[in-house]
């Protein structure tokens, strides 16, 4: 049953593990495994992140990072150039993060963001539980490290990984600089690599 905004509710399907295939115009087909023991028992919500299709881009330029890396389990990235939100302070007890907003008002359109370290070589993946205007967000999980004031916050872009280790991470070519910090996990180890999406052929994951 469609609920608007890309949300769907499946009814009378039971709670047996299954495979879900999504076909959405303008995006690559996605296949996800539904494992109920890993979902919330009251509201079993599953988020699926779609990748724009090159075949149906309608003239829009896209840049893709592809390759194969044995043991690869997941891949995502944040932009090092495109952001208008910065870290101000964090209240660990309340799980609240205060922000600096370039646009003057709080408008976090997505759930998943990366809080980029001062070395710009790593970031912490954060998920937003709630927006609290004018400049606070409540995090789903506490931060695991300390970040300096004015650390950049960027939206997370998700990629796709196949069982054989082949991967696809795609971004829209909408800026002069497409420098991203890629975060990926290989055999349980988190790694980071800076990638210029205008020169993806020289940036296969190591």
CSV table of C-alpha atoms in Angstrom, one decimal:
chain,number,residue,atom,x,y,z
A,1,UNK,CA,0.0,0.0,0.0
A,2,UNK,CA,1.6,3.3,-1.0
A,3,UNK,CA,1.8,5.9,1.7
A,4,UNK,CA,3.5,8.8,-0.2
A,5,UNK,CA,7.0,10.1,-0.2
A,6,UNK,CA,8.4,6.7,-1.4
A,7,UNK,CA,6.9,4.9,1.6
A,8,UNK,CA,5.1,1.6,1.3
A,9,UNK,CA,3.3,-0.7,3.8
A,10,UNK,CA,3.2,-4.5,3.1
A,11,UNK,CA,0.3,-6.3,4.7
A,12,UNK,CA,-0.7,-10.0,5.1
A,13,UNK,CA,2.9,-11.1,4.2
A,14,UNK,CA,3.8,-12.7,7.5
A,15,UNK,CA,7.2,-12.4,9.1
A,16,UNK,CA,9.2,-14.9,7.2
A,17,UNK,CA,12.6,-13.8,5.8
A,18,UNK,CA,12.4,-13.0,2.1
A,19,UNK,CA,14.0,-11.2,-0.8
A,20,UNK,CA,12.5,-7.9,-2.0
A,21,UNK,CA,13.1,-6.6,-5.5
A,22,UNK,CA,12.4,-2.9,-6.2
A,23,UNK,CA,12.0,-1.5,-9.7
A,24,UNK,CA,11.6,2.3,-9.7
A,25,UNK,CA,11.7,4.4,-12.9
A,26,UNK,CA,14.9,6.4,-13.2
A,27,UNK,CA,16.8,4.2,-10.8
A,28,UNK,CA,18.8,1.0,-10.9
A,29,UNK,CA,16.9,-2.1,-9.8
A,30,UNK,CA,17.5,-3.0,-6.1
A,31,UNK,CA,17.4,-6.4,-4.4
A,32,UNK,CA,17.4,-6.5,-0.6
A,33,UNK,CA,17.2,-9.3,1.9
A,34,UNK,CA,14.4,-8.9,4.5
A,35,UNK,CA,15.6,-10.3,7.8
A,36,UNK,CA,13.1,-9.7,10.5
A,37,UNK,CA,15.3,-10.5,13.5
A,38,UNK,CA,17.4,-7.4,12.5
A,39,UNK,CA,14.4,-5.1,12.3
A,40,UNK,CA,12.4,-3.4,15.0
A,41,UNK,CA,9.9,-5.9,16.4
A,42,UNK,CA,7.1,-3.3,16.8
A,43,UNK,CA,7.6,-1.4,13.5
A,44,UNK,CA,9.8,-3.5,11.2
A,45,UNK,CA,11.0,-0.6,9.0
A,46,UNK,CA,13.4,-1.3,6.1
A,47,UNK,CA,15.1,1.6,4.3
A,48,UNK,CA,16.3,1.1,0.8
A,49,UNK,CA,18.6,3.5,-0.9
A,50,UNK,CA,18.3,3.7,-4.7
A,51,UNK,CA,21.0,4.5,-7.2
A,52,UNK,CA,20.2,6.8,-10.2
A,53,UNK,CA,20.1,5.0,-13.6
A,54,UNK,CA,22.5,6.1,-16.3
A,55,UNK,CA,20.1,4.8,-19.0
A,56,UNK,CA,17.2,7.0,-17.8
A,57,UNK,CA,19.2,10.1,-16.7
A,58,UNK,CA,17.5,12.3,-19.3
A,59,UNK,CA,20.6,14.3,-20.1
A,60,UNK,CA,21.7,14.6,-16.5
A,61,UNK,CA,25.4,13.7,-16.1
A,62,UNK,CA,26.3,11.0,-13.6
A,63,UNK,CA,29.7,9.8,-12.4
A,64,UNK,CA,30.2,6.2,-11.2
A,65,UNK,CA,32.8,4.5,-9.1
A,66,UNK,CA,32.9,0.7,-10.0
A,67,UNK,CA,35.2,-2.2,-9.4
A,68,UNK,CA,35.6,-5.4,-7.5
A,69,UNK,CA,37.2,-5.9,-4.1
A,70,UNK,CA,37.2,-9.3,-2.4
A,71,UNK,CA,35.6,-9.2,1.1
A,72,UNK,CA,33.8,-5.9,0.5
A,73,UNK,CA,30.6,-5.7,2.5
A,74,UNK,CA,29.3,-2.2,2.2
A,75,UNK,CA,30.1,1.2,0.6
A,76,UNK,CA,29.0,4.8,1.1
A,77,UNK,CA,30.4,8.3,0.8
A,78,UNK,CA,30.1,12.0,1.8
A,79,UNK,CA,31.0,15.1,-0.2
A,80,UNK,CA,34.1,17.0,1.0
A,81,UNK,CA,33.0,20.1,-1.0
A,82,UNK,CA,29.3,20.4,-0.8
A,83,UNK,CA,27.9,21.2,2.7
A,84,UNK,CA,26.2,24.0,4.4
A,85,UNK,CA,26.0,22.5,7.9
A,86,UNK,CA,28.8,22.4,10.6
A,87,UNK,CA,29.1,20.9,14.0
A,88,UNK,CA,28.9,23.2,17.0
A,89,UNK,CA,28.6,21.1,20.2
A,90,UNK,CA,27.3,17.8,21.5
A,91,UNK,CA,25.4,17.0,24.7
A,92,UNK,CA,26.3,13.4,25.3
A,93,UNK,CA,23.8,12.9,28.1
A,94,UNK,CA,20.9,14.1,26.1
A,95,UNK,CA,22.2,12.8,22.7
A,96,UNK,CA,21.7,16.3,21.2
A,97,UNK,CA,23.9,18.0,18.7
A,98,UNK,CA,23.9,21.7,18.1
A,99,UNK,CA,24.7,22.9,14.6
A,100,UNK,CA,25.9,26.0,12.7
A,101,UNK,CA,23.5,26.5,9.7
A,102,UNK,CA,24.7,28.4,6.7
A,103,UNK,CA,21.1,29.0,5.5
A,104,UNK,CA,19.9,30.2,8.9
A,105,UNK,CA,17.3,27.5,9.5
A,106,UNK,CA,17.3,23.8,10.3
A,107,UNK,CA,16.3,21.6,7.4
A,108,UNK,CA,17.8,18.2,7.5
A,109,UNK,CA,16.0,16.5,4.6
A,110,UNK,CA,17.7,13.1,5.1
A,111,UNK,CA,18.4,10.8,8.0
A,112,UNK,CA,22.0,9.7,7.4
A,113,UNK,CA,24.9,12.1,7.5
A,114,UNK,CA,28.7,12.0,8.0
A,115,UNK,CA,30.4,14.1,10.6
A,116,UNK,CA,33.8,14.7,9.0
A,117,UNK,CA,37.0,14.6,11.1
A,118,UNK,CA,39.5,17.5,11.1
A,119,UNK,CA,42.0,15.4,9.1
A,120,UNK,CA,39.3,15.0,6.4
A,121,UNK,CA,40.4,11.4,6.1
A,122,UNK,CA,37.6,9.8,8.1
A,123,UNK,CA,34.0,10.5,9.3
A,124,UNK,CA,31.5,9.2,11.7
A,125,UNK,CA,28.2,8.0,10.3
A,126,UNK,CA,25.3,9.6,12.2
A,127,UNK,CA,21.6,9.0,12.0
A,128,UNK,CA,19.1,11.7,12.9
A,129,UNK,CA,16.2,10.6,15.2
A,130,UNK,CA,14.6,14.1,15.5
A,131,UNK,CA,15.0,17.7,14.4
A,132,UNK,CA,14.6,20.3,17.2
A,133,UNK,CA,14.5,23.8,15.7
A,134,UNK,CA,16.1,26.2,15.5
A,135,UNK,CA,19.5,24.4,15.5
A,136,UNK,CA,19.4,21.0,17.3
A,137,UNK,CA,19.2,17.4,16.2
A,138,UNK,CA,18.8,14.3,18.3
A,139,UNK,CA,21.0,11.3,17.3
A,140,UNK,CA,19.9,7.7,17.2
A,141,UNK,CA,23.2,6.6,18.6
A,142,UNK,CA,25.8,8.5,20.7
A,143,UNK,CA,29.0,9.8,19.1
A,144,UNK,CA,32.1,7.5,19.5
A,145,UNK,CA,34.7,10.3,19.3
A,146,UNK,CA,35.2,14.0,19.9
A,147,UNK,CA,35.0,16.5,17.0
A,148,UNK,CA,36.2,20.1,16.9
A,149,UNK,CA,33.8,23.0,16.4
A,150,UNK,CA,33.0,23.7,12.7
A,151,UNK,CA,33.6,20.1,11.6
A,152,UNK,CA,31.7,19.6,8.3
A,153,UNK,CA,28.5,17.6,8.1
A,154,UNK,CA,27.5,16.1,4.7
A,155,UNK,CA,24.7,13.8,3.5
A,156,UNK,CA,25.6,10.1,3.1
A,157,UNK,CA,25.4,8.7,-0.4
A,158,UNK,CA,24.9,4.9,-0.4
A,159,UNK,CA,26.3,2.5,-3.0
A,160,UNK,CA,25.6,-1.1,-3.9
A,161,UNK,CA,27.8,-4.2,-3.2
A,162,UNK,CA,27.2,-7.6,-4.8
A,163,UNK,CA,28.2,-11.0,-3.2
A,164,UNK,CA,31.2,-11.3,-5.4
A,165,UNK,CA,32.6,-8.0,-4.1
A,166,UNK,CA,31.7,-5.9,-7.2
A,167,UNK,CA,30.5,-2.4,-6.2
A,168,UNK,CA,28.7,0.7,-7.6
A,169,UNK,CA,28.7,4.1,-6.1
A,170,UNK,CA,27.2,6.9,-8.3
A,171,UNK,CA,26.8,10.6,-7.8
A,172,UNK,CA,25.3,13.4,-9.9
A,173,UNK,CA,27.8,15.6,-11.8
A,174,UNK,CA,26.4,18.9,-10.5
A,175,UNK,CA,29.5,20.7,-9.3
A,176,UNK,CA,33.0,21.7,-10.5
A,177,UNK,CA,34.6,19.5,-7.8
A,178,UNK,CA,33.3,16.1,-7.0
A,179,UNK,CA,35.6,15.1,-4.2
A,180,UNK,CA,34.1,12.5,-1.9
A,181,UNK,CA,35.3,10.6,1.1
A,182,UNK,CA,34.4,7.0,0.6
A,183,UNK,CA,33.7,4.8,3.6
A,184,UNK,CA,33.7,1.0,3.0
A,185,UNK,CA,34.0,-2.2,5.1
A,186,UNK,CA,36.2,-5.1,4.1
A,187,UNK,CA,35.9,-8.3,6.1
A,188,UNK,CA,34.7,-6.3,9.1
A,189,UNK,CA,37.4,-3.6,8.8
A,190,UNK,CA,36.3,0.0,8.1
A,191,UNK,CA,38.4,1.8,5.5
A,192,UNK,CA,38.3,5.3,4.0
A,193,UNK,CA,39.5,6.6,0.6
A,194,UNK,CA,39.3,10.0,-1.0
A,195,UNK,CA,37.9,9.8,-4.5
A,196,UNK,CA,37.6,12.4,-7.3
A,197,UNK,CA,34.5,11.3,-9.2
A,198,UNK,CA,35.6,13.2,-12.2
A,199,UNK,CA,38.5,10.7,-12.4
A,200,UNK,CA,37.0,7.5,-11.1
A,201,UNK,CA,39.1,5.3,-13.3
A,202,UNK,CA,42.1,6.2,-11.2
A,203,UNK,CA,40.4,5.6,-7.9
A,204,UNK,CA,39.5,2.0,-7.5
A,205,UNK,CA,39.2,0.9,-3.9
A,206,UNK,CA,42.2,-0.7,-2.3
